Amino acid sequence: MSAFMICYKIIPHYPEAHIYRVTLDITSPDENGQIFSMPTWIPGSYMVRDFAKNVVSISATSKDKPILITQIDKQTWKIAGSTGPVRVIYDLYAWDLSVRTAYLDQFRGYFNGPSVFLQVHGAESEPCFLEVCLPEGERYEHWSVATSLRKDGARQRCYCADGYFELIDHPVEIGLFESAKFQVASIPHEIVISGRHNADLPRLCSDLEQICDAQRKIFGQLPLDRYLFLVAAVGDGYGGLEHKYSTSLLCNRADLPKAKQQKISDGYRRFLGLCSHEYFHLWNVKRICPAAFVDVPLDSEVYTRLLWVFEGITSYYDELILVRAGLITAESYLELLAQTITRVARVQGRFKQTLEESSFNAWTKFYKQDENAPNAIVSYYSKGALVALSLDLKIRHESADKYSLDDVMRAFWNKYGVTKIGVPEDGFERLAVEVTGLNLHSFFQSYVRGTEDPPLHEQLARQGVNLELRQMKDQSDLGGFATSSCQHESLLTLGVKFLTGVDEAKIQQVFDGGAAQQAGISAGDELVAVDGIKCTAKNIDALVAVGSTEVSLNIHLFRRDELLLIQVQPKAAPADTCNLSYTTDSTSEMISNRCRWLQIDE
Ligand code: ZN
C-alpha cells in the first residue's frame, strides 16, 4: 500500500440549502505544511471560474484536534506542519445547473471533480479514493450513483483513481434516474438520464450505438473499457462537456425521442449531434491533446492555437457522422451544414480574427462574448468546422480520392493518442502534409492563419451541391437545404440583432457596416417609433424592410432614459444566409463524389 493515501468523502449534507460537505483525509501530509488548492477552471471549458468561491467554510483537524488552516490566495490554503494524518473538512455551495460545476437539491445531486475536490499539492500522482454518500433520511433511500469512475472493490459507492487528474475527469450523478446499456464493439456503454422525461431508451441506445461505431471506424480503435452518457433532461437547456470515459450532457426533455416516434425531429437531431460531438472528443482532445494541455495546470489559463483542430474538426464530424451512420438523410445533413455556413457568414469578425487567434484567445474572447463579438471574433467551432470540411474536400479531390480527412485523423490518433505525446503547435498541419503528400501551406496560411473564407462554393459544386447566399427573410431564418434555387427579394435592414423573448424592439447587437452603426444606434437602445409609428419587436423588421434606400427613417429611441431622435438610411440586407441545393446538372461523377464524402450507398 502506498504510504501516501488520499481519501475524499462527499456528502450531500444539506440538500435544501445546496450544500455538499467534503472530508479529505491525508495519511502523510507535507511536514513543512501541506498546501491545497481548488482549480480555477475545468478542462474542456476555457474560462476562469474560480471554483473556490463556492467554499463556504473550511477547517482542519489532526487526530481529532483542530489545527490551523490559513488561506494564501483566492484558491489556496495551507495547514500547519504535521507528522500525522490530517483531515480537511469543507462545505461547498452547489446550485449551478450546467455540465461544468456542481448541483444539489432534494431531488438530485451532480458534480464535477474540479469544482468540489481540493488538489493536494505534491501528491497529484498518488492514488486517491472517493466515497459518495447519500443524504440522510428516508426520502433518499432509493437514490443511487452514476459515474464512470473505477469502483473500489465491492464497497458500495466507493471509487478509486490513479491520481488527482483521473479523479476529477469523471462527473458524478446522484439521485433517481433511468439508465440503459448497450455495447459498441463489445465494450459496455451506458446512458443515464436524470430529470423528468418520456424518452424511448431502446431507440436511444440503438441510435447511439450506430454513432459510436461509425466513429470507432474512423480511428480504428475504441481505447476504453466503458463509457457513460450522463444526461440531465430539463425544460430548456443545452450543453455538453467531454471526459475520457464519459460525457455530461444537458438537453431539453422535448428533444429526446418518444416511444413510436419514427421521424428524427430537429431537436432529436440536435441531441444526437451533441452526443456525437462529445463522443468524438474521447479521441480528439481527451486522448490526443495539445502539448500545452499535458499535465495541465488548473490554477491559471493554458494557451494553444490548436483549439480549432479539437473543436472545429469535432464539430465537422459530429454532424457528418449522423449521415454516415444512416440516422439522417444527406438533405438533412446539408441543412445543418447550410446553417453553419450562415452562422459564419453573418459575423464580420471573421475578417479580423484568424482561427489560430480565436483558439489562443478563447479565455477572454470566445468565452466572454459581449455585444461586439460578431464584429470582433470568429468561432473556432463553426469556422473550424467549415475549414475542416474544406480540408476534407481538398484532400479527397487532390489525392483523387486516395485519402480523406479520416486518414489524417487516424494518423493523428496513432501518432499522438496511442503514444500519449502532446501535439506540438504545428503538429496537425505537419501530419496532414505527411499523410496526404499534398502541399497544404497556402491552405493553412489563408484559412487558419489568415482570415479568408474557405472556397466551399467551388468545392461543394464538385459534389453536385450548389451553395447560394441570399438575404435573410426574418430573424428565424437560419438558412437550409432547398429543393430548388430560391427567390431573390431586396429587403432593407438596419443591420442589428434585436433581443429575443421581449416585446420591445431592444437592440442586442449592432453589426459592422450596417445602417444602424453608421447612424450611431447602439446595443441597449430601445427603438420606440419609426417615422412616427410605434414599433415593437414584432413589427420593426417590416417597418424598415419596405423603406427606400433614398429616404432616411426617423427613429425615436430610448438610450438609458433619454428619448433621442436619430435619422437612419436603411441598407439592403446582406446576402449572409446560406441555401444549399443539388445542382440541376449534377453529373454521375458529382453524385458519386457526394456519396463517398457522405458515405451513402449509391
Ligand atoms: Zn467540443
Coordinates of C-alpha atoms and ligand atoms in Angstrom, one line a residue:
M1 CA 0.0 0.0 0.0
S2 CA 1.2 3.5 -0.8
A3 CA 2.4 5.4 2.2
F4 CA 0.6 8.3 0.9
M5 CA -3.2 7.9 0.9
I6 CA -5.7 10.4 -0.1
C7 CA -9.4 9.8 0.6
Y8 CA -12.3 12.1 -0.3
K9 CA -15.7 11.6 1.0
I10 CA -18.5 13.8 -0.4
I11 CA -21.8 14.1 1.5
P12 CA -24.9 15.8 0.2
H13 CA -25.0 17.4 3.6
Y14 CA -27.9 19.8 3.4
P15 CA -29.7 19.3 0.0
E16 CA -32.3 22.0 0.7
A17 CA -29.6 24.6 1.1
H18 CA -27.5 23.1 -1.8
I19 CA -24.5 22.3 0.5
Y20 CA -22.1 19.4 0.0
R21 CA -19.7 18.6 2.8
V22 CA -16.4 17.1 1.7
T23 CA -13.9 15.5 4.0
L24 CA -10.4 14.9 2.8
D25 CA -8.1 12.6 4.7
I26 CA -4.4 12.6 4.0
T27 CA -2.2 9.9 5.7
S28 CA 1.1 11.7 5.5
P29 CA 0.9 15.4 4.7
D30 CA 3.9 17.6 3.9
E31 CA 5.7 18.0 7.2
N32 CA 6.5 21.6 6.3
G33 CA 2.9 22.4 5.9
Q34 CA 0.6 20.9 3.3
I35 CA -0.8 23.1 0.6
F36 CA -4.2 22.5 -1.1
S37 CA -6.0 24.4 -3.8
M38 CA -9.2 24.5 -5.7
P39 CA -8.9 24.5 -9.6
T40 CA -9.9 27.8 -11.3
W41 CA -11.2 26.1 -14.4
I42 CA -12.4 22.7 -15.7
P43 CA -10.7 21.1 -18.7
G44 CA -12.9 21.4 -21.8
S45 CA -14.3 24.8 -20.8
Y46 CA -11.8 27.5 -21.3
M47 CA -12.8 30.1 -18.7
V48 CA -11.6 31.0 -15.3
R49 CA -14.4 30.1 -13.0
D50 CA -12.7 30.3 -9.6
F51 CA -14.5 27.3 -8.1
A52 CA -13.0 28.3 -4.7
K53 CA -15.7 30.9 -4.5
N54 CA -18.2 28.2 -3.6
V55 CA -16.2 27.1 -0.5
V56 CA -18.3 28.5 2.3
S57 CA -16.3 27.1 5.2
I58 CA -13.1 25.1 5.7
S59 CA -11.4 23.6 8.8
A60 CA -8.7 21.0 9.5
T61 CA -8.1 18.5 12.3
S62 CA -5.3 16.2 13.2
K63 CA -6.1 13.2 15.5
D64 CA -9.5 14.9 16.1
K65 CA -7.9 18.1 17.3
P66 CA -8.4 21.3 15.3
I67 CA -5.3 22.6 13.5
L68 CA -4.6 25.9 11.9
I69 CA -5.5 26.3 8.2
T70 CA -4.5 29.5 6.5
Q71 CA -5.7 30.9 3.2
I72 CA -2.8 32.0 1.0
D73 CA -4.7 33.3 -2.1
K74 CA -8.1 33.2 -3.7
Q75 CA -7.9 29.4 -4.2
T76 CA -5.1 28.1 -2.0
W77 CA -4.9 27.0 1.7
K78 CA -2.0 25.7 3.9
I79 CA -2.2 23.8 7.1
A80 CA 0.4 23.9 9.8
G81 CA 3.2 21.3 9.6
S82 CA 2.0 17.9 10.9
T83 CA 3.5 14.5 11.1
G84 CA 0.3 12.5 11.5
P85 CA -2.7 12.1 9.3
V86 CA -4.8 15.2 8.8
R87 CA -8.4 15.8 7.8
V88 CA -9.7 18.8 6.0
I89 CA -13.5 19.4 6.1
Y90 CA -15.2 22.0 3.9
D91 CA -18.7 22.9 2.8
L92 CA -19.5 23.8 -0.8
Y93 CA -22.4 25.7 -2.2
A94 CA -23.7 23.8 -5.3
W95 CA -26.5 25.5 -7.3
D96 CA -25.3 25.6 -10.9
L97 CA -27.4 23.7 -13.4
S98 CA -24.7 23.3 -16.0
V99 CA -22.3 20.5 -17.1
R100 CA -19.3 22.3 -15.6
T101 CA -19.8 22.8 -11.9
A102 CA -22.0 21.2 -9.2
Y103 CA -25.7 21.0 -8.3
L104 CA -27.6 19.8 -5.3
D105 CA -31.2 19.9 -4.1
Q106 CA -33.6 17.4 -2.5
F107 CA -34.3 15.8 -5.9
R108 CA -30.9 15.4 -7.4
G109 CA -27.1 15.8 -7.0
Y110 CA -24.5 16.2 -9.6
F111 CA -20.8 17.3 -9.5
N112 CA -17.6 17.7 -11.5
G113 CA -14.4 17.0 -9.6
P114 CA -12.6 20.3 -10.3
S115 CA -15.4 22.2 -8.6
V116 CA -15.5 20.1 -5.5
F117 CA -12.2 18.3 -4.8
L118 CA -9.2 20.2 -3.3
Q119 CA -6.0 19.4 -5.1
V120 CA -3.3 18.2 -2.6
H121 CA -0.1 19.8 -3.8
G122 CA 2.8 17.4 -4.4
A123 CA 0.5 14.4 -4.3
E124 CA -1.3 14.7 -7.6
S125 CA 0.1 11.3 -8.8
E126 CA -0.8 9.4 -5.6
P127 CA -3.8 7.1 -5.7
C128 CA -7.0 8.6 -4.4
F129 CA -10.2 7.1 -3.1
L130 CA -13.7 8.5 -3.1
E131 CA -16.8 7.6 -1.2
V132 CA -20.0 9.2 -2.4
C133 CA -22.6 9.3 0.4
L134 CA -26.3 9.6 0.1
P135 CA -28.1 12.3 2.0
E136 CA -29.6 11.2 5.4
G137 CA -33.2 10.4 5.6
E138 CA -35.9 8.1 4.3
R139 CA -36.7 10.0 1.2
Y140 CA -33.2 9.4 -0.1
E141 CA -33.1 5.6 0.5
H142 CA -33.6 4.8 -3.2
W143 CA -31.0 7.2 -4.6
S144 CA -28.1 5.7 -6.4
V145 CA -24.9 7.0 -8.0
A146 CA -23.8 7.0 -11.7
T147 CA -20.3 7.7 -12.8
S148 CA -17.6 6.3 -15.0
L149 CA -15.1 6.3 -12.1
R150 CA -13.5 2.9 -11.3
K151 CA -15.2 1.1 -8.5
D152 CA -13.0 0.4 -5.5
G153 CA -13.7 -3.3 -5.0
A154 CA -17.1 -4.3 -3.9
R155 CA -17.7 -1.4 -1.5
Q156 CA -20.9 0.4 -2.3
R157 CA -20.4 3.9 -3.9
C158 CA -16.7 3.7 -3.4
Y159 CA -14.3 4.6 -6.2
C160 CA -10.6 4.9 -6.9
A161 CA -8.3 6.8 -9.2
D162 CA -4.6 6.7 -10.0
G163 CA -4.2 10.3 -9.3
Y164 CA -6.0 13.6 -8.9
F165 CA -6.3 14.3 -12.6
E166 CA -8.0 11.0 -13.1
L167 CA -10.3 11.6 -10.1
I168 CA -11.6 14.8 -11.5
D169 CA -12.3 13.6 -15.0
H170 CA -15.5 11.7 -14.1
P171 CA -18.7 13.7 -13.4
V172 CA -21.0 12.1 -10.9
E173 CA -24.8 11.9 -10.8
I174 CA -26.7 11.1 -7.5
G175 CA -30.4 10.5 -7.2
L176 CA -33.2 8.7 -9.1
F177 CA -32.5 8.2 -12.7
E178 CA -33.2 5.9 -15.6
S179 CA -30.5 4.0 -17.4
A180 CA -29.9 1.7 -20.3
K181 CA -27.0 -0.3 -21.6
F182 CA -25.6 -1.1 -25.0
Q183 CA -22.4 -2.3 -26.5
V184 CA -20.0 -0.9 -29.1
A185 CA -17.6 -3.4 -30.4
S186 CA -18.2 -5.5 -27.2
I187 CA -17.4 -2.6 -25.0
P188 CA -20.1 -1.7 -22.4
H189 CA -21.7 1.7 -22.8
E190 CA -24.5 3.2 -20.7
I191 CA -26.8 6.1 -20.9
V192 CA -28.2 7.6 -17.7
I193 CA -31.0 10.2 -17.8
S194 CA -32.0 12.3 -14.8
G195 CA -34.9 14.7 -14.8
R196 CA -38.5 14.1 -15.9
H197 CA -38.8 12.7 -19.5
N198 CA -40.5 10.1 -21.7
A199 CA -37.5 9.0 -23.7
D200 CA -37.6 5.9 -25.7
L201 CA -34.5 4.3 -24.2
P202 CA -34.1 1.3 -26.6
R203 CA -34.3 3.7 -29.5
L204 CA -31.7 6.0 -28.0
C205 CA -29.3 3.1 -27.3
S206 CA -29.7 1.8 -30.9
D207 CA -29.0 5.2 -32.4
L208 CA -26.1 6.0 -30.1
E209 CA -24.5 2.6 -30.9
Q210 CA -24.5 3.4 -34.6
I211 CA -22.9 6.9 -33.9
C212 CA -20.2 5.4 -31.7
D213 CA -19.5 2.6 -34.1
A214 CA -19.1 5.0 -37.0
Q215 CA -16.6 7.0 -35.0
R216 CA -14.7 3.9 -33.9
K217 CA -14.2 3.0 -37.6
I218 CA -12.6 6.4 -38.3
F219 CA -10.0 6.0 -35.6
G220 CA -9.7 2.2 -36.0
Q221 CA -9.8 1.7 -32.3
L222 CA -12.0 2.3 -29.2
P223 CA -9.5 2.9 -26.5
L224 CA -11.6 2.3 -23.4
D225 CA -13.3 -0.4 -21.4
R226 CA -16.5 1.5 -20.5
Y227 CA -18.3 4.7 -21.5
L228 CA -21.1 6.7 -19.9
F229 CA -23.5 9.3 -21.4
L230 CA -24.7 11.2 -18.4
V231 CA -27.8 13.2 -19.4
A232 CA -29.8 15.8 -17.5
A233 CA -33.2 16.4 -19.2
V234 CA -34.6 19.9 -18.4
G235 CA -37.2 22.3 -19.8
D236 CA -34.8 24.5 -21.5
G237 CA -31.0 23.8 -21.6
Y238 CA -28.3 22.7 -23.9
G239 CA -24.7 21.8 -23.3
G240 CA -22.1 19.1 -23.1
L241 CA -18.7 18.5 -21.7
E242 CA -16.3 15.8 -22.7
H243 CA -14.4 13.4 -20.5
K244 CA -12.1 10.4 -21.1
Y245 CA -14.7 7.8 -20.1
S246 CA -17.9 9.8 -20.1
T247 CA -19.7 12.9 -21.2
S248 CA -22.1 15.2 -19.3
L249 CA -25.0 16.5 -21.4
L250 CA -27.8 18.9 -20.7
C251 CA -30.7 18.8 -23.0
N252 CA -34.4 19.7 -23.5
R253 CA -36.6 16.9 -22.5
A254 CA -38.7 17.6 -25.6
D255 CA -35.6 16.8 -27.7
L256 CA -35.4 13.2 -26.5
P257 CA -37.3 10.7 -28.8
K258 CA -40.7 9.5 -27.6
A259 CA -41.9 5.9 -28.0
K260 CA -43.1 5.1 -31.5
Q261 CA -41.6 8.4 -32.8
Q262 CA -40.3 7.4 -36.2
K263 CA -39.0 10.6 -37.5
I264 CA -35.9 12.3 -36.2
S265 CA -37.1 15.7 -35.1
D266 CA -34.9 18.8 -35.3
G267 CA -34.5 18.6 -31.6
Y268 CA -33.5 15.0 -31.6
R269 CA -31.1 15.6 -34.4
R270 CA -29.5 18.3 -32.3
F271 CA -29.3 16.0 -29.3
L272 CA -27.7 13.2 -31.4
G273 CA -25.3 15.8 -32.8
L274 CA -24.3 16.7 -29.2
C275 CA -23.8 13.1 -28.2
S276 CA -21.7 12.6 -31.4
H277 CA -19.6 15.7 -30.6
E278 CA -18.7 14.7 -27.1
Y279 CA -18.0 11.1 -28.1
F280 CA -15.6 12.2 -30.8
H281 CA -13.7 14.1 -28.1
L282 CA -12.8 10.9 -26.4
W283 CA -10.1 10.7 -29.1
N284 CA -9.8 14.3 -30.2
V285 CA -8.8 16.3 -27.2
K286 CA -9.1 13.8 -24.3
R287 CA -6.5 11.4 -25.6
I288 CA -5.0 13.4 -28.5
C289 CA -4.3 16.7 -26.8
P290 CA -2.2 19.8 -27.3
A291 CA 1.2 19.7 -25.7
A292 CA 0.0 22.7 -23.7
F293 CA -2.6 20.5 -22.0
V294 CA -0.3 17.8 -20.9
D295 CA 0.0 17.9 -17.0
V296 CA -2.5 20.7 -17.3
P297 CA -2.1 23.3 -14.6
L298 CA -5.6 24.1 -13.3
D299 CA -4.6 27.3 -11.4
S300 CA -4.4 29.5 -14.5
E301 CA -5.1 29.7 -18.2
V302 CA -3.3 27.5 -20.7
Y303 CA -2.8 28.6 -24.3
T304 CA -2.9 26.8 -27.6
R305 CA -3.5 27.9 -31.2
L306 CA -5.0 24.5 -31.9
L307 CA -8.5 24.6 -30.3
W308 CA -9.9 24.8 -33.9
V309 CA -8.4 21.4 -34.5
F310 CA -10.0 19.9 -31.4
E311 CA -13.4 21.8 -31.5
G312 CA -13.7 22.6 -35.2
I313 CA -12.8 19.2 -36.6
T314 CA -15.0 17.6 -33.9
S315 CA -17.9 19.9 -34.9
Y316 CA -17.4 18.9 -38.6
Y317 CA -17.6 15.2 -37.7
D318 CA -20.4 15.4 -35.2
E319 CA -23.0 16.0 -37.9
L320 CA -21.2 14.1 -40.7
I321 CA -21.3 11.0 -38.5
L322 CA -25.1 11.2 -38.3
V323 CA -25.5 10.9 -42.0
R324 CA -22.7 8.3 -42.3
A325 CA -24.4 6.2 -39.6
G326 CA -27.6 6.3 -41.7
L327 CA -29.5 8.2 -39.0
I328 CA -30.3 11.3 -41.1
T329 CA -30.5 11.9 -44.8
A330 CA -28.0 13.7 -47.0
E331 CA -30.5 16.6 -47.3
S332 CA -30.9 16.8 -43.5
Y333 CA -27.1 16.9 -43.2
L334 CA -26.8 19.6 -45.9
E335 CA -29.5 21.6 -44.0
L336 CA -27.2 21.6 -40.9
L337 CA -24.2 22.5 -43.0
A338 CA -26.1 25.4 -44.5
Q339 CA -26.9 26.7 -41.0
T340 CA -23.2 26.5 -40.0
I341 CA -22.2 28.4 -43.2
T342 CA -24.9 31.0 -42.4
R343 CA -23.6 31.4 -38.8
V344 CA -20.1 32.1 -40.1
A345 CA -21.2 34.4 -42.9
R346 CA -23.1 36.6 -40.5
V347 CA -20.1 37.6 -38.5
Q348 CA -17.8 40.3 -39.8
G349 CA -15.3 39.3 -37.1
R350 CA -14.2 36.5 -39.3
F351 CA -12.2 39.2 -41.3
K352 CA -10.5 40.4 -38.1
Q353 CA -9.6 37.2 -36.2
T354 CA -8.0 34.1 -37.6
L355 CA -8.8 30.6 -36.4
E356 CA -5.5 30.4 -34.6
E357 CA -6.1 33.7 -32.8
S358 CA -9.6 32.6 -31.9
S359 CA -8.2 29.5 -30.4
F360 CA -5.5 31.3 -28.5
N361 CA -7.8 34.0 -27.1
A362 CA -10.7 31.6 -26.2
W363 CA -10.4 32.5 -22.5
T364 CA -11.0 36.2 -22.9
K365 CA -12.9 36.4 -26.2
F366 CA -14.9 33.3 -27.2
Y367 CA -15.9 32.5 -23.6
K368 CA -16.5 36.1 -22.7
Q369 CA -18.5 37.3 -25.6
D370 CA -20.1 40.7 -25.4
E371 CA -22.4 42.7 -27.8
N372 CA -19.5 43.4 -30.1
A373 CA -18.4 39.8 -30.5
P374 CA -19.9 39.4 -34.1
N375 CA -17.7 42.3 -35.2
A376 CA -14.6 41.2 -33.5
I377 CA -14.2 37.4 -33.3
V378 CA -14.9 34.2 -35.2
S379 CA -15.9 30.9 -33.6
Y380 CA -13.2 28.2 -33.7
Y381 CA -16.2 25.8 -33.6
S382 CA -18.2 26.9 -36.6
K383 CA -15.5 28.4 -38.8
G384 CA -13.3 25.5 -37.7
A385 CA -15.9 23.0 -38.9
L386 CA -16.0 24.8 -42.3
V387 CA -12.3 24.7 -42.6
A388 CA -12.3 21.0 -41.7
L389 CA -14.9 20.4 -44.4
S390 CA -12.8 22.4 -46.9
L391 CA -9.7 20.5 -46.0
D392 CA -11.5 17.1 -46.3
L393 CA -12.9 18.0 -49.8
K394 CA -9.4 19.3 -50.8
I395 CA -7.7 16.2 -49.7
R396 CA -10.3 14.0 -51.5
H397 CA -10.1 16.0 -54.7
E398 CA -6.3 16.5 -54.9
S399 CA -5.5 12.9 -53.9
A400 CA -8.0 11.6 -56.4
D401 CA -9.9 10.0 -53.5
K402 CA -6.9 8.1 -52.3
Y403 CA -7.1 10.0 -48.9
S404 CA -9.6 11.9 -46.9
L405 CA -9.6 13.7 -43.5
D406 CA -10.4 10.3 -41.9
D407 CA -6.9 9.2 -42.8
V408 CA -5.4 12.3 -41.2
M409 CA -7.4 11.8 -38.1
R410 CA -6.4 8.1 -37.8
A411 CA -2.8 9.0 -38.2
F412 CA -3.3 11.8 -35.6
W413 CA -4.6 9.2 -33.2
N414 CA -1.7 6.8 -33.9
K415 CA 1.0 9.5 -33.6
Y416 CA -0.3 11.4 -30.6
G417 CA -3.1 9.5 -29.0
V418 CA -1.7 6.0 -28.8
T419 CA 1.7 7.3 -27.7
K420 CA 0.2 9.9 -25.3
I421 CA 2.6 12.6 -26.7
G422 CA 1.2 16.1 -26.6
V423 CA 0.5 17.7 -30.1
P424 CA 3.0 20.4 -30.8
E425 CA 1.5 23.7 -32.2
D426 CA 2.5 22.7 -35.8
G427 CA 1.7 19.0 -35.3
F428 CA -1.6 18.8 -37.1
E429 CA -0.5 20.7 -40.2
R430 CA 2.7 18.7 -40.5
L431 CA 0.8 15.5 -40.1
A432 CA -1.8 16.4 -42.7
V433 CA 1.0 17.0 -45.2
E434 CA 2.8 13.8 -44.2
V435 CA -0.3 11.7 -44.6
T436 CA -1.6 13.1 -47.9
G437 CA 1.7 14.2 -49.5
L438 CA -0.1 17.4 -50.6
N439 CA 1.2 20.9 -50.3
L440 CA -1.1 22.4 -47.8
H441 CA 0.9 25.5 -46.8
S442 CA -1.2 28.1 -48.6
F443 CA -4.4 26.4 -47.3
F444 CA -3.4 26.8 -43.7
Q445 CA -1.9 30.2 -44.4
S446 CA -5.2 31.5 -45.9
Y447 CA -7.9 29.9 -43.8
V448 CA -6.2 29.1 -40.4
R449 CA -3.5 31.8 -40.1
G450 CA -5.4 34.1 -42.4
T451 CA -9.0 35.4 -42.4
E452 CA -10.1 34.2 -45.8
D453 CA -13.3 32.2 -46.3
P454 CA -12.6 28.7 -47.4
P455 CA -13.6 28.1 -51.1
L456 CA -16.7 26.0 -50.3
H457 CA -18.6 27.3 -53.3
E458 CA -16.3 25.5 -55.8
Q459 CA -15.6 22.6 -53.6
L460 CA -19.3 21.7 -52.9
A461 CA -20.0 22.2 -56.6
R462 CA -17.8 19.2 -57.3
Q463 CA -20.1 17.2 -55.1
G464 CA -23.1 18.4 -57.1
V465 CA -24.1 20.8 -54.3
N466 CA -25.0 24.4 -55.1
L467 CA -24.1 27.0 -52.4
E468 CA -26.0 30.2 -52.6
L469 CA -26.0 33.2 -50.3
R470 CA -29.2 35.2 -50.1
Q471 CA -30.8 37.8 -47.8
M472 CA -32.3 36.8 -44.5
K473 CA -36.1 36.6 -44.6
D474 CA -36.6 37.2 -40.8
Q475 CA -34.8 36.7 -37.6
S476 CA -35.8 33.0 -37.5
D477 CA -34.2 32.4 -40.9
L478 CA -31.1 30.2 -40.4
G479 CA -30.6 29.0 -43.9
G480 CA -31.1 25.4 -45.0
F481 CA -31.5 22.9 -47.8
A482 CA -33.7 23.9 -50.7
T483 CA -35.1 21.7 -53.4
S484 CA -34.5 24.5 -55.9
S485 CA -32.8 27.8 -56.1
C486 CA -34.5 30.5 -54.1
Q487 CA -36.3 33.8 -55.0
H488 CA -34.3 36.9 -54.5
E489 CA -36.0 39.8 -52.7
S490 CA -34.5 43.1 -51.9
L491 CA -35.2 43.8 -48.3
L492 CA -33.8 46.7 -46.3
T493 CA -32.4 46.4 -42.9
L494 CA -30.8 48.3 -40.0
G495 CA -28.0 45.8 -39.5
V496 CA -28.9 44.9 -36.0
K497 CA -30.0 41.9 -33.9
F498 CA -32.9 42.5 -31.6
L499 CA -33.2 40.9 -28.2
T500 CA -35.4 37.9 -28.4
G501 CA -38.1 37.0 -25.8
V502 CA -39.2 40.6 -25.1
D503 CA -41.9 42.7 -26.7
E504 CA -39.8 45.8 -27.0
A505 CA -37.6 46.4 -30.1
K506 CA -34.4 46.4 -27.9
I507 CA -31.1 46.2 -29.7
Q508 CA -28.8 43.4 -28.7
Q509 CA -26.1 43.7 -31.3
V510 CA -25.1 46.2 -34.0
F511 CA -23.3 44.8 -37.0
D512 CA -20.2 46.3 -38.6
G513 CA -21.0 48.2 -41.8
G514 CA -24.8 48.3 -41.2
A515 CA -27.1 51.3 -41.3
A516 CA -27.6 51.4 -37.5
Q517 CA -23.9 51.5 -36.8
Q518 CA -23.4 54.4 -39.2
A519 CA -26.2 56.4 -37.6
G520 CA -24.9 55.7 -34.1
I521 CA -27.7 53.4 -32.9
S522 CA -26.2 51.2 -30.2
A523 CA -26.6 48.0 -28.3
G524 CA -29.1 48.5 -25.5
D525 CA -31.1 51.2 -27.3
E526 CA -34.8 50.6 -27.3
L527 CA -36.5 51.7 -30.5
V528 CA -40.0 53.1 -29.9
A529 CA -41.1 54.6 -33.3
V530 CA -40.2 54.5 -37.0
D531 CA -41.4 57.6 -38.9
G532 CA -43.8 58.3 -36.1
I533 CA -45.3 54.8 -36.0
K534 CA -44.9 52.8 -32.8
C535 CA -42.5 49.9 -33.2
T536 CA -42.1 46.7 -31.3
A537 CA -40.0 43.5 -31.7
K538 CA -42.8 42.1 -33.8
N539 CA -43.2 44.9 -36.4
I540 CA -39.8 46.6 -36.6
D541 CA -38.4 44.5 -39.4
A542 CA -41.5 45.1 -41.5
L543 CA -41.4 48.8 -40.9
V544 CA -37.8 49.0 -42.0
A545 CA -37.9 46.5 -44.8
V546 CA -40.4 48.3 -47.0
G547 CA -38.5 51.7 -46.9
S548 CA -36.3 53.1 -49.6
T549 CA -32.5 53.4 -49.9
E550 CA -33.1 57.0 -50.9
V551 CA -35.1 58.2 -47.9
S552 CA -33.9 58.2 -44.3
L553 CA -36.1 56.9 -41.5
N554 CA -36.7 59.0 -38.4
I555 CA -36.2 56.6 -35.5
H556 CA -37.2 57.5 -31.9
L557 CA -35.4 55.5 -29.3
F558 CA -34.6 55.5 -25.6
R559 CA -31.0 55.3 -24.6
R560 CA -31.0 54.8 -20.9
D561 CA -33.9 57.0 -20.0
E562 CA -33.4 59.7 -22.6
L563 CA -35.6 60.0 -25.7
L564 CA -33.5 60.5 -28.9
L565 CA -34.3 61.1 -32.5
I566 CA -31.9 59.5 -35.0
Q567 CA -32.1 59.6 -38.7
V568 CA -31.1 56.3 -40.4
Q569 CA -30.6 55.4 -44.0
P570 CA -31.5 51.7 -44.2
K571 CA -29.4 49.5 -46.4
A572 CA -30.0 46.4 -48.5
A573 CA -29.8 43.3 -46.2
P574 CA -26.5 41.5 -46.8
A575 CA -26.5 38.2 -48.6
D576 CA -25.5 36.2 -45.5
T577 CA -28.0 33.3 -45.4
C578 CA -26.9 30.1 -47.0
N579 CA -29.1 27.8 -49.1
L580 CA -27.7 24.5 -50.3
S581 CA -29.4 22.6 -53.1
Y582 CA -28.4 19.9 -55.5
T583 CA -27.2 21.3 -58.8
T584 CA -29.7 20.6 -61.5
D585 CA -27.0 19.3 -63.8
S586 CA -25.2 17.1 -61.3
T587 CA -23.1 14.6 -63.3
S588 CA -22.8 11.0 -62.1
E589 CA -19.3 11.8 -61.1
M590 CA -20.5 14.6 -58.8
I591 CA -23.1 12.3 -57.3
S592 CA -20.6 9.6 -56.6
N593 CA -18.2 12.2 -55.1
R594 CA -21.1 13.3 -52.8
C595 CA -21.9 9.7 -51.9
R596 CA -18.3 8.9 -51.0
W597 CA -17.9 12.1 -48.9
L598 CA -21.1 11.3 -47.0
Q599 CA -20.5 7.6 -47.4
I600 CA -24.0 6.8 -48.6
D601 CA -24.6 3.7 -50.7
E602 CA -25.2 4.8 -54.3
Ligands
ZN1 ZN -16.4 20.2 -28.1

